[in-house]
Coordinates of C-alpha atoms and ligand atoms in Angstrom, one line a residue:
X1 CA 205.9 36.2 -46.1
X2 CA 204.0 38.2 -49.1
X3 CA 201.9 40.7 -48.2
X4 CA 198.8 38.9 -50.1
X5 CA 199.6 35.9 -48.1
X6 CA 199.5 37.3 -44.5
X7 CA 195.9 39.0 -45.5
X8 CA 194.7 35.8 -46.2
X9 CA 196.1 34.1 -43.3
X10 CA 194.1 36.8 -40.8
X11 CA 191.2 36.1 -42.5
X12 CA 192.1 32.2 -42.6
X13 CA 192.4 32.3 -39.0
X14 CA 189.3 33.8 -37.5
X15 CA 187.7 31.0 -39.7
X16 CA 189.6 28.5 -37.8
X17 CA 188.6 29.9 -34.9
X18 CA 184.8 29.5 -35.2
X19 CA 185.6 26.1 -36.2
X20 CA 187.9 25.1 -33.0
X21 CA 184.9 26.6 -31.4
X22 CA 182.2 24.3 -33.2
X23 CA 185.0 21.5 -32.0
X24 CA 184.8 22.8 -28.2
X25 CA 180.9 22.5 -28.1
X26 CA 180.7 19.4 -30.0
X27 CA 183.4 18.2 -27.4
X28 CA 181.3 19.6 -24.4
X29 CA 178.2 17.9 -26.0
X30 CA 179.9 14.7 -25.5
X31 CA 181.4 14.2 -22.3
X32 CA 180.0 17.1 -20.0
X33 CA 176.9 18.8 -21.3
X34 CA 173.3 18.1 -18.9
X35 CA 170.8 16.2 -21.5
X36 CA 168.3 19.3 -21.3
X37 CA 170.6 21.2 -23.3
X38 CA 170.2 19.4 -26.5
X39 CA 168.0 21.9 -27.9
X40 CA 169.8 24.8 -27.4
X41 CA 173.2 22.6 -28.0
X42 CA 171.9 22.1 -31.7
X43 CA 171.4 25.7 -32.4
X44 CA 174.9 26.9 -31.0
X45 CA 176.5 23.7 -33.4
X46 CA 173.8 24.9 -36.5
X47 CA 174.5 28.9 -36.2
X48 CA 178.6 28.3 -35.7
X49 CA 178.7 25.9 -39.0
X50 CA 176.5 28.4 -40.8
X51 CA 178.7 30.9 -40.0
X52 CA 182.2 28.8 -41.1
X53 CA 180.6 27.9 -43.9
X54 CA 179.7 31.7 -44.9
X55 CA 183.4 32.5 -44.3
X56 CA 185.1 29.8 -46.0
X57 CA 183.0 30.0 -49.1
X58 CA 182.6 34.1 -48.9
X59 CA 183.4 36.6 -51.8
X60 CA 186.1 38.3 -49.7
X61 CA 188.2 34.5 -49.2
X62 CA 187.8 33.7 -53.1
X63 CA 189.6 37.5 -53.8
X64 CA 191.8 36.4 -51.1
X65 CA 192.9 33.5 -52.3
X66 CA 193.1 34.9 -56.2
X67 CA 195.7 37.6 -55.0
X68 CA 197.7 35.0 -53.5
X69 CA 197.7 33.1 -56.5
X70 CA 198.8 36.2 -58.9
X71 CA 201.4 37.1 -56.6
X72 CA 204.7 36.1 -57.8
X73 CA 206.3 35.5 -54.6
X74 CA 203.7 33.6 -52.7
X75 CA 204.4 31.4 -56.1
X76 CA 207.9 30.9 -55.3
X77 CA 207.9 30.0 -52.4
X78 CA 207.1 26.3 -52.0
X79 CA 205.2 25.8 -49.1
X80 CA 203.5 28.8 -49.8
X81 CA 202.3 27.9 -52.8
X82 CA 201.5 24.3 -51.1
X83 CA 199.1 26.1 -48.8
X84 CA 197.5 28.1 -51.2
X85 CA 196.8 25.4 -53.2
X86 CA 195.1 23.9 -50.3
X87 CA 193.3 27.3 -49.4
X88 CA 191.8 26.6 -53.4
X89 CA 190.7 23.2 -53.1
X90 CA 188.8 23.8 -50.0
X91 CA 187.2 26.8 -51.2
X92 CA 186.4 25.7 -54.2
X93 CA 184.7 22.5 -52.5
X94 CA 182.8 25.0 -50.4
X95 CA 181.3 27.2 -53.2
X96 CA 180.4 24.1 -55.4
X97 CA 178.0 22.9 -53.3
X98 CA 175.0 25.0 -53.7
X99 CA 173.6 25.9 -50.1
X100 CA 169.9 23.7 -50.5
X101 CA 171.5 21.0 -51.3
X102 CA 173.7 21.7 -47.7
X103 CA 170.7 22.1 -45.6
X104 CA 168.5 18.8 -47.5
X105 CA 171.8 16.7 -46.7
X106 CA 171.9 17.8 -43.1
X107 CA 168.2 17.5 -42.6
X108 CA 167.3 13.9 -44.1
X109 CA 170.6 12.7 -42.8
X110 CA 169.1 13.9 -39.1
X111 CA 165.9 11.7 -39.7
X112 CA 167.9 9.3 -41.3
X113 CA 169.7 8.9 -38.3
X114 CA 167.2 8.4 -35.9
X115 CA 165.8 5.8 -38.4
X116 CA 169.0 4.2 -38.6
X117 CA 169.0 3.9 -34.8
X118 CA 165.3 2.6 -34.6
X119 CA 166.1 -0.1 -37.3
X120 CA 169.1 -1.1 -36.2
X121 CA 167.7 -1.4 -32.7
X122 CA 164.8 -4.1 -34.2
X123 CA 167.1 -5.4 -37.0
X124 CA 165.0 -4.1 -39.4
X125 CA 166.3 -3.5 -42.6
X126 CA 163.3 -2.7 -44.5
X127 CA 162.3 0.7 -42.4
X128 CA 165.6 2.2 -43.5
X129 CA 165.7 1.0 -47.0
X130 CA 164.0 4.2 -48.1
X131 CA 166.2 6.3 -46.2
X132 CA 169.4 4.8 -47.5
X133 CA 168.1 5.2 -51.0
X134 CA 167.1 9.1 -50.4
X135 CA 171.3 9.5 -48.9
X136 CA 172.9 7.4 -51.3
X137 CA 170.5 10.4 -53.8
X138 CA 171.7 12.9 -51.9
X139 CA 175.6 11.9 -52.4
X140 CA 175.1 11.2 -55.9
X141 CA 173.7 15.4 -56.1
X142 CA 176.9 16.4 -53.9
X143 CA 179.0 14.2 -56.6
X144 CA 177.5 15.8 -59.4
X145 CA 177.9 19.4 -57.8
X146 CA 182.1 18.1 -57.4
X147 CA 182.3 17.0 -61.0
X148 CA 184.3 13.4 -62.0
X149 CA 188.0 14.1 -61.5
X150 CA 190.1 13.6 -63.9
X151 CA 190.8 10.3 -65.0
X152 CA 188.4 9.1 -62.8
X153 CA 184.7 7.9 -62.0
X154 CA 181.6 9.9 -60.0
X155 CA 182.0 8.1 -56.7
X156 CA 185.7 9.7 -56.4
X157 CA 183.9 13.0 -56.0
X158 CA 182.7 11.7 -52.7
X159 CA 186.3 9.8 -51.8
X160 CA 188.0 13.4 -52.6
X161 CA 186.2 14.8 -49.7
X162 CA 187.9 12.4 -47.3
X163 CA 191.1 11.5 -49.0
X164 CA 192.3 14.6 -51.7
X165 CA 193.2 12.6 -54.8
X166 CA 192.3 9.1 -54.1
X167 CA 190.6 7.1 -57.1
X168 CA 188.3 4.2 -56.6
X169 CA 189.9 2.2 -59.4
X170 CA 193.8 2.5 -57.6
X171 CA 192.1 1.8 -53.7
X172 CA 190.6 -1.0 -55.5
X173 CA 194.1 -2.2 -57.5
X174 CA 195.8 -2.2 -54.0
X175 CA 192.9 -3.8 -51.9
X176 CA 192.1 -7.0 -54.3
X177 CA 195.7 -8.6 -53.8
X178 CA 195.3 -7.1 -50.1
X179 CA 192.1 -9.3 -50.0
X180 CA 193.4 -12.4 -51.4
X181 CA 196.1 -12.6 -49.4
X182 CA 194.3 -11.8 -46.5
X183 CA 192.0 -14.6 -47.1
X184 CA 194.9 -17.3 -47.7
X185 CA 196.3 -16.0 -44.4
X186 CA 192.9 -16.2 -42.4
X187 CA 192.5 -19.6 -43.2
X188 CA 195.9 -20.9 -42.3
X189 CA 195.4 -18.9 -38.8
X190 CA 192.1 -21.0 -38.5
X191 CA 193.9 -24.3 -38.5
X192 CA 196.4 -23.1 -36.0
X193 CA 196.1 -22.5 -32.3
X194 CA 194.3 -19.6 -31.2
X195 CA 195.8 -17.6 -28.2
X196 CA 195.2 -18.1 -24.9
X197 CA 192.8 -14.8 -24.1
X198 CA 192.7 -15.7 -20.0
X199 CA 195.4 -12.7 -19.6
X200 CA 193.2 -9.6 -20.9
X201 CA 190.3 -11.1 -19.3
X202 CA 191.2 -10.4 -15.5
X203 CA 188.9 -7.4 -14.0
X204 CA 189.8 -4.5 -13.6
X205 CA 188.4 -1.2 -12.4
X206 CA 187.3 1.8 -14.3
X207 CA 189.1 4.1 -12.3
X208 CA 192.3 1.8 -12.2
X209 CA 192.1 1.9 -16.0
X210 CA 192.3 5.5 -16.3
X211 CA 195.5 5.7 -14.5
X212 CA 197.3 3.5 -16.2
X213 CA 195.6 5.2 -19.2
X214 CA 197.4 8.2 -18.0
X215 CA 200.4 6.8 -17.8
X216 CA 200.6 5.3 -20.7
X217 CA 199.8 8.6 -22.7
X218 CA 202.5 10.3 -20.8
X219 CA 205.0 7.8 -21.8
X220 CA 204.6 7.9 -25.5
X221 CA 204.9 11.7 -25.3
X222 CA 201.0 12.7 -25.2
X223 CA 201.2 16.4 -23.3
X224 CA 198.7 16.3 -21.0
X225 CA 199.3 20.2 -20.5
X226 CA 198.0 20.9 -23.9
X227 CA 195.1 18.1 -23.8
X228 CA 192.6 15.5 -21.8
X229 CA 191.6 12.4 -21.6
X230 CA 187.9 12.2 -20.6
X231 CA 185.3 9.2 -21.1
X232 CA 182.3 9.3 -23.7
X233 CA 180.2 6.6 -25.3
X234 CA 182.0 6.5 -28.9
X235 CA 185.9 7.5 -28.5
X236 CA 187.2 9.9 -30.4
X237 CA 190.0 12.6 -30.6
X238 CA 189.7 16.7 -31.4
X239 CA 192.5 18.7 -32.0
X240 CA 190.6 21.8 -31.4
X241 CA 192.9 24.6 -31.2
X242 CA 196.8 25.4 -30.8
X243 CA 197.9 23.4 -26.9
X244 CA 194.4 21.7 -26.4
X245 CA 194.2 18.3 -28.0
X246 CA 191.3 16.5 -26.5
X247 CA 191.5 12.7 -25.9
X248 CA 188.3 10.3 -25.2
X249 CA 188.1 6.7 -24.4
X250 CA 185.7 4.2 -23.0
X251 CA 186.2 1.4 -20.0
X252 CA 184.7 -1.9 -19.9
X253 CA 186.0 -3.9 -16.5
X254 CA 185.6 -7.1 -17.9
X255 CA 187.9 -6.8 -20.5
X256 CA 190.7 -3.5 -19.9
X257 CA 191.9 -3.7 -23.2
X258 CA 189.2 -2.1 -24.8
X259 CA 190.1 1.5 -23.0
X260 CA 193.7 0.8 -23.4
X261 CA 193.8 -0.1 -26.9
X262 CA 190.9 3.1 -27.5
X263 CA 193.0 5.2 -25.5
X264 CA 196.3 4.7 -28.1
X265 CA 194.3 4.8 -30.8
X266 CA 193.4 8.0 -29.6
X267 CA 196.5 9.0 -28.6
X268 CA 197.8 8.4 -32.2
X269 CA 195.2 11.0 -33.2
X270 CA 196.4 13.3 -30.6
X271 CA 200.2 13.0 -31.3
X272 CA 199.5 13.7 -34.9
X273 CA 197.3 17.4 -33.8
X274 CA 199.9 18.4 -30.9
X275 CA 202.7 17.7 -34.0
X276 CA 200.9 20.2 -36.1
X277 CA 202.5 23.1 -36.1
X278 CA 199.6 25.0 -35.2
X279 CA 201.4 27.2 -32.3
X280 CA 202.6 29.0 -35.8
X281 CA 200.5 28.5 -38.2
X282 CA 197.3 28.2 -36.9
X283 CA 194.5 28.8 -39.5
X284 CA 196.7 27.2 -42.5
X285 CA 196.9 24.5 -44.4
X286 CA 199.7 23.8 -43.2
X287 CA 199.2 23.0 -39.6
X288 CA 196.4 21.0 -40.9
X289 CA 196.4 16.7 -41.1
X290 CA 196.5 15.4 -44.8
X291 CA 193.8 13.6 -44.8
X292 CA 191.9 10.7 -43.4
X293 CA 193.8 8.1 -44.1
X294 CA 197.1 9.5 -42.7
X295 CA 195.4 10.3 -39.5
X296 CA 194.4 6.6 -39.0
X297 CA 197.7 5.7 -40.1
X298 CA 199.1 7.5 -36.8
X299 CA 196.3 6.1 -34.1
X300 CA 197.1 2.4 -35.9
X301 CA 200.5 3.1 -35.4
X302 CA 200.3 3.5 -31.7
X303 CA 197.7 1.2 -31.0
X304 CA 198.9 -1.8 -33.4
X305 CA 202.1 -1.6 -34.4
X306 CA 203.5 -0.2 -30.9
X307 CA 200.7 -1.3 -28.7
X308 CA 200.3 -5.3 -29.9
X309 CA 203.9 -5.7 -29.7
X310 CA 206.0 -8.0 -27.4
X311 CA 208.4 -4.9 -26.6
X312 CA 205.6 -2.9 -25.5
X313 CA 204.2 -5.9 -23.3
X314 CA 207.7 -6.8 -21.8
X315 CA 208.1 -2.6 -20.6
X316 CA 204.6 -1.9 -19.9
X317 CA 203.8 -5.1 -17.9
X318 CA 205.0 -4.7 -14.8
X319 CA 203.2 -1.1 -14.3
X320 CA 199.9 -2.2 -15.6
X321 CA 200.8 -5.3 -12.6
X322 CA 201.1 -2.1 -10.2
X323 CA 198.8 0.3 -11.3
X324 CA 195.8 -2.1 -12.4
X325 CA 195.9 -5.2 -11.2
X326 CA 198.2 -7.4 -9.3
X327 CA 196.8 -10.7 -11.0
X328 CA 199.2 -9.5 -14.1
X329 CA 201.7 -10.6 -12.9
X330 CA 200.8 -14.5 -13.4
X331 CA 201.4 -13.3 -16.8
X332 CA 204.3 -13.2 -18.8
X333 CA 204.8 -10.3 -21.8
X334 CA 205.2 -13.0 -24.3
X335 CA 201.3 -14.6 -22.9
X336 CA 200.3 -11.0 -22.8
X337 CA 201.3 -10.4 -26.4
X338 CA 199.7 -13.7 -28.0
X339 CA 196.2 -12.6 -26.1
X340 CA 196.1 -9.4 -27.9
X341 CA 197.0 -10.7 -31.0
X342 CA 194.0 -12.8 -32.2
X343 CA 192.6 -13.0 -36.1
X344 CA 189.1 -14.7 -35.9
X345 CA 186.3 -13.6 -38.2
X346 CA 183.8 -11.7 -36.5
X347 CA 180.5 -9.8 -37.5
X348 CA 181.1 -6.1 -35.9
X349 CA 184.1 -4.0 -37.9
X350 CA 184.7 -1.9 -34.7
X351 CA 185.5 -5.0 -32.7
X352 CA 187.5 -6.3 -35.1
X353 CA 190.8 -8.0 -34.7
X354 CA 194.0 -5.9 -36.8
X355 CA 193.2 -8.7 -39.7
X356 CA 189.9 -9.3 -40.4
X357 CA 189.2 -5.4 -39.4
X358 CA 190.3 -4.7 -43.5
X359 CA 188.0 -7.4 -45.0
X360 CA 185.0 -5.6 -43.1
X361 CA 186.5 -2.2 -45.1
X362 CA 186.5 -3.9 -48.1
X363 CA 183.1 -5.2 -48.0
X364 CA 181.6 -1.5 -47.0
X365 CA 184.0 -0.1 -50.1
X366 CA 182.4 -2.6 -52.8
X367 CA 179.0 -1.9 -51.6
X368 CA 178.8 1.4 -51.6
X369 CA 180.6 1.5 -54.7
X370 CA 177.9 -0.3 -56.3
X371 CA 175.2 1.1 -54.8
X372 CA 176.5 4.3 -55.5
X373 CA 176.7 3.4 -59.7
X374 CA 173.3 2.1 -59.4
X375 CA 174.7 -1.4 -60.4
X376 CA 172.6 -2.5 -56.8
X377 CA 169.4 -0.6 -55.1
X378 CA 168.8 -0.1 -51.1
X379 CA 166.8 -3.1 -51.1
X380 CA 169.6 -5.3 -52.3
X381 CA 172.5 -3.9 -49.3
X382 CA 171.5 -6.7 -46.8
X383 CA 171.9 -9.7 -49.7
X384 CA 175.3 -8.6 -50.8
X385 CA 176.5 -8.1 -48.0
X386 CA 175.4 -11.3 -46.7
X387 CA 176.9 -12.8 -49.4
X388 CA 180.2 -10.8 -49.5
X389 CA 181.0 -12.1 -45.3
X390 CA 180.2 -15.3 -46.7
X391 CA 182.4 -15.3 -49.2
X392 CA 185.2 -13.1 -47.5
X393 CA 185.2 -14.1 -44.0
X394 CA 183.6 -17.5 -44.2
X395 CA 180.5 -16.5 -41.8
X396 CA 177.0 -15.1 -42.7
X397 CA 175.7 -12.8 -39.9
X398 CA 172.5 -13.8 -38.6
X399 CA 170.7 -10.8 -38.6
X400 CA 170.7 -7.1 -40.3
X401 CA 172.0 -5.8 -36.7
X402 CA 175.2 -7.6 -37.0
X403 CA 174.9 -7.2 -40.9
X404 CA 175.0 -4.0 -42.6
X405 CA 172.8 -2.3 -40.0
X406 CA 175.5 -1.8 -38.0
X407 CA 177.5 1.4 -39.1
X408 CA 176.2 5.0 -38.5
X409 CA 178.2 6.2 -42.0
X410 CA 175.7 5.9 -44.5
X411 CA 172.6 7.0 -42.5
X412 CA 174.9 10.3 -41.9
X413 CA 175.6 10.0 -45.9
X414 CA 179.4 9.2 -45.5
X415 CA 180.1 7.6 -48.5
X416 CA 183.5 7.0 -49.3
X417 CA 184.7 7.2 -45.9
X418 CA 185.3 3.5 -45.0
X419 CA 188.1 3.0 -47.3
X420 CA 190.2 5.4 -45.7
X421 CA 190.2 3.3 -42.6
X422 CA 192.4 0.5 -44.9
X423 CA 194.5 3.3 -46.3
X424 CA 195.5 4.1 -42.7
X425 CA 196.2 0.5 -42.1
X426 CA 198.5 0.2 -45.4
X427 CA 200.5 3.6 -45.1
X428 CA 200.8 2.9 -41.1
X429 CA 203.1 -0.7 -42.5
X430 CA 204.8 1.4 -45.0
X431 CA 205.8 4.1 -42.5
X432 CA 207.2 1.7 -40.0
X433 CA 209.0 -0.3 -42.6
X434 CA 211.5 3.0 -43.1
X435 CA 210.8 4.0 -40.1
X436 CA 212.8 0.5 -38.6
X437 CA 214.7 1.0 -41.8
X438 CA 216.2 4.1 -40.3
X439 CA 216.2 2.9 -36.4
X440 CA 217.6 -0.6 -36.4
X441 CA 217.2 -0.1 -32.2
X442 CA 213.6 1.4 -32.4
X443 CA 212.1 -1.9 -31.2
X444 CA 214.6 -1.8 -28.2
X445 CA 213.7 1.3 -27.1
X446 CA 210.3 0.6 -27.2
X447 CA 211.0 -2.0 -24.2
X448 CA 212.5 0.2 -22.8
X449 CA 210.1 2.2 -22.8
X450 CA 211.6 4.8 -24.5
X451 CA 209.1 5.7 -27.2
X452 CA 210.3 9.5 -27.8
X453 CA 212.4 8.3 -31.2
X454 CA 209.9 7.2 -33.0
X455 CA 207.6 10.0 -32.4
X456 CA 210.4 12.4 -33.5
X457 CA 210.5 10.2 -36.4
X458 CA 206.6 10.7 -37.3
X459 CA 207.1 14.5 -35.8
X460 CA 210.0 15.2 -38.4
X461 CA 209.0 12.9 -41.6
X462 CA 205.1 13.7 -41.2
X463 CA 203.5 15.8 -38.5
X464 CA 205.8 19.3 -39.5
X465 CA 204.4 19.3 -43.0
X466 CA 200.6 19.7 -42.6
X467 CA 199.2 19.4 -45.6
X468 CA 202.1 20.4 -47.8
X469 CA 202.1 17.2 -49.6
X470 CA 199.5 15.1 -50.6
X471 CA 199.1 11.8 -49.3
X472 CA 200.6 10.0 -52.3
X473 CA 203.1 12.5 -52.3
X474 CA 203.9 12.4 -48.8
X475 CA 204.3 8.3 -49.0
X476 CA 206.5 8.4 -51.5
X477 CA 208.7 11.4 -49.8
X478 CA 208.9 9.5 -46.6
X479 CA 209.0 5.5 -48.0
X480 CA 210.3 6.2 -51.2
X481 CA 207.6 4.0 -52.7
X482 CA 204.0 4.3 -53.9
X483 CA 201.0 2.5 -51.7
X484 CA 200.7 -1.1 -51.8
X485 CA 199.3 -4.1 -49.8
X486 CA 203.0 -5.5 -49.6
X487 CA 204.2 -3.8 -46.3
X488 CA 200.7 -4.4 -44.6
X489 CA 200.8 -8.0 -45.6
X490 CA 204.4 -8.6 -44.5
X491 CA 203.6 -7.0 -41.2
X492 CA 200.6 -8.4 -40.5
X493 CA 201.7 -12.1 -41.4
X494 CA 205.1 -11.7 -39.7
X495 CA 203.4 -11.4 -36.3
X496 CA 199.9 -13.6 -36.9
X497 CA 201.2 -16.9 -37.8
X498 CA 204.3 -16.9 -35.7
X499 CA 201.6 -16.6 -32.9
X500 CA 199.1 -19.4 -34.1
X501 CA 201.9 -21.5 -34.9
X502 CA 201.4 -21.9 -38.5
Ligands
ZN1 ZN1 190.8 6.6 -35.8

């Protein structure tokens, strides 16, 4: 390794340390932490990001980075030069933004939280009009700060953030067809028969759940030496640091596929950050997830493509009869299967069915996209959105509460995050096209319950490489094609219609 390169690494490092840190306290602040220590909670999250941020935007890292970029064989070396490309892009995002503009952002998206959660709670639109204007400001400032990409428009700035090299115009050349198609598909499913959902509706205990929660992580290769499974209000997955991958889910007893189908999701996370190769290269780049998008391509993996299948059902079956309840077994996997596998349009994106769950994307991706060019103001969101579940999903949601009150994104000034849910979606169909492609048996192993192939597969073709390759990059290396709705569609269509008979 060049000398250059290892004194950026050291430096690289303790910067990824105070951020695994941030992770820790942020994770503590969600499961553990006594409600009187908000305050002081706040300050310990406030003073660790100030001091990242110092770090990763510092003099020092941008002379770091420079000498890695003159030396000549840091440059010939590929993956080298992969990281230190990556070193430059997220420097050069840290420096652009000017440290006000920081501070205002994380300030009025605090109060525009809290009136977020007030207006949601009354479904009142109209007290958080003005605070959705003053974000969607603020992200047009950060956008300007970034600069239009190349070939591009301003509201790829913000998408750049979430997924490196994405462009509005190609997400929205890949979701239109996605959207018709969709739409044909949703209204054939409507004329068939829908599932029987008696199966996932027998009781279970909390407790109960968590074991077979367990279980199932431990069978599709989740090390529970280097991670946890713990239980907060909003699920979510931190890979904070090299051998500690921490897992959360939630547990409803009426209905135990909430936590199960959480806990994969999760899990899919997880597998991803205990694939990193962060044991070695910690601090890098390259022990770092692509982006966005790929991340929820692996938790959709594991919780759709392996979780809402038949093979699953016919291994995991009989130990969800034995560890959760023994009312299961009235069931067969086939029943199981078909009750997990409903398309009905719905209101709420997060308890959306694997179908529908792309048109509510689409919706938040063409609104903010507007709003964001100024072609619609605040006051306009609840309308068109209105009108877009109307005219998408055939429904019109009765209130601003079920309507476009009910994400957290915006009032936290997350714009152009929502489309990289649907990129996970359409890379996740594309993976396990070659992925079956390459494994004719993989679906027999699965009911077998032997799931450690296709995580090799996903450890080998994408986990190893960290960032190395972009995601465009990294589809076309593994698939040998470029994104498209195709795969998605062909999935997606394959299993639905078979299952409502149409
Ligand atoms: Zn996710």
């Amino acid at each position: 390794m060049g000398e250059s390169y290892s004194r950026l690494v050291a430096y690289a490092r303790q910067t990824g340390m105070l951020k695994s840190i941030a992770g820790l306290v942020h994770w503590d602040q969600q499961t553990y932490m006594p409600p009187g220590a908000v305050q002081a909670r706040a300050e310990q999250g406030a003073l660790l990001a100030a001091l990242e941020h110092e770090r990763a935007s510092s003099e020092e890292m941008g002379r770091l980075i420079a000498a890695c970029e003159a030396d000549a064989e840091v440059k010939g070396n590929e993956a080298l030069a992969a990281s230190v490309r990556e070193f430059r892009r997220d420097f050069d995002l840290a420096t652009k933004l000017p440290g006000d503009l920081v501070s205002e952002i994380a300030r009025t998206a605090a109060q525009a939280q809290e009136a977020w959660k007030d207006a949601r709670e009354r479904s009142d639109f109209a007290s958080f009009a003005p605070w959705l204007e003053k974000m969607v400001g603020l992200a047009r400032r950060k956008a300007e700060c970034y600069g239009t990409p190349a070939g591009g428009e301003p509201y790829d700035a913000l998408l750049n953030e979430y997924e490196q090299g994405a462009r509005a115009r190609e997400i929205e050349a890949v979701f239109t067809p996605l959207r018709k198609r969709l739409t044909d598909m949703l209204t054939a499913l409507g004329r068939g028969k829908h599932p029987d959902t008696a199966p996932i509706e027998i009781p279970v205990s909390a407790e109960r759940q968590h074991a077979f929660g367990l279980f199932v992580l431990k069978a599709i290769g989740f090390d529970l030496a280097r991670g946890r499974l713990d239980t907060t209000t909003h699920p979510f997955c931190s890979g904070l640091a090299p051998g500690d991958t921490r897992l959360t889910t939630r547990y409803r007893e009426s209905r135990f596929t909430d936590a199960l189908y959480g806990t994969l999701h999760e899990a899919g996370h997880g597998l991803y950050e205990q694939g990193l190769p962060k044991e070695t290269r910690f601090g890098e780049p390259l022990a770092e997830a692509v982006s966005l998008g790929i991340h929820e391509s692996q938790s959709r993996l594991w919780e759709n493509w392996v979780g809402r299948s038949v093979e699953f059902w016919e291994w995991a079956l009989p130990h969800a009869r034995e560890l959760m309840s023994p009312e299961l077994g009235q069931f067969t996997p086939e029943q199981m299967f078909r009750a997990v596998n409903t398309a009905r349009p719905s209101f709420i994106r997060v308890e959306a069915d694997e179908a529908t769950y792309n048109m509510h994307v689409m919706i938040r991706f063409e609104v903010e996209r507007a709003l964001f060019s100024r072609e619609i103001e605040a006051r306009d969101v609840p309308g068109v959105w209105n009108e877009k579940y109307r005219q998408y999903l055939g429904i019109t949601p009765p209130d601003d509460r079920r309507g476009c009150l009910q994400d957290v994104h915006w009032s936290h000034g997350l714009l152009g995050y929502f489309p990289t849910y649907t990129l996970g979606n359409l890379h996740m169909a594309h993976f396990m096209e070659k992925a079956q492609e390459e494994m004719p048996g993989l679906k027999g192993e699965i009911r077998r319950g032997n799931f450690a192939p296709l995580l090799e597969w996903l450890r080998r073709n994408i986990h190893a490489h960290g960032r190395r390759y972009l995601a465009p990059e990294l589809c076309r290396r593994v698939t040998g094609r470029a994104l498209s709705a195709e795969p998605l569609l062909k999935y997606l269509e394959g299993k639905l219609r078979p299952v409502y008979g149409v």
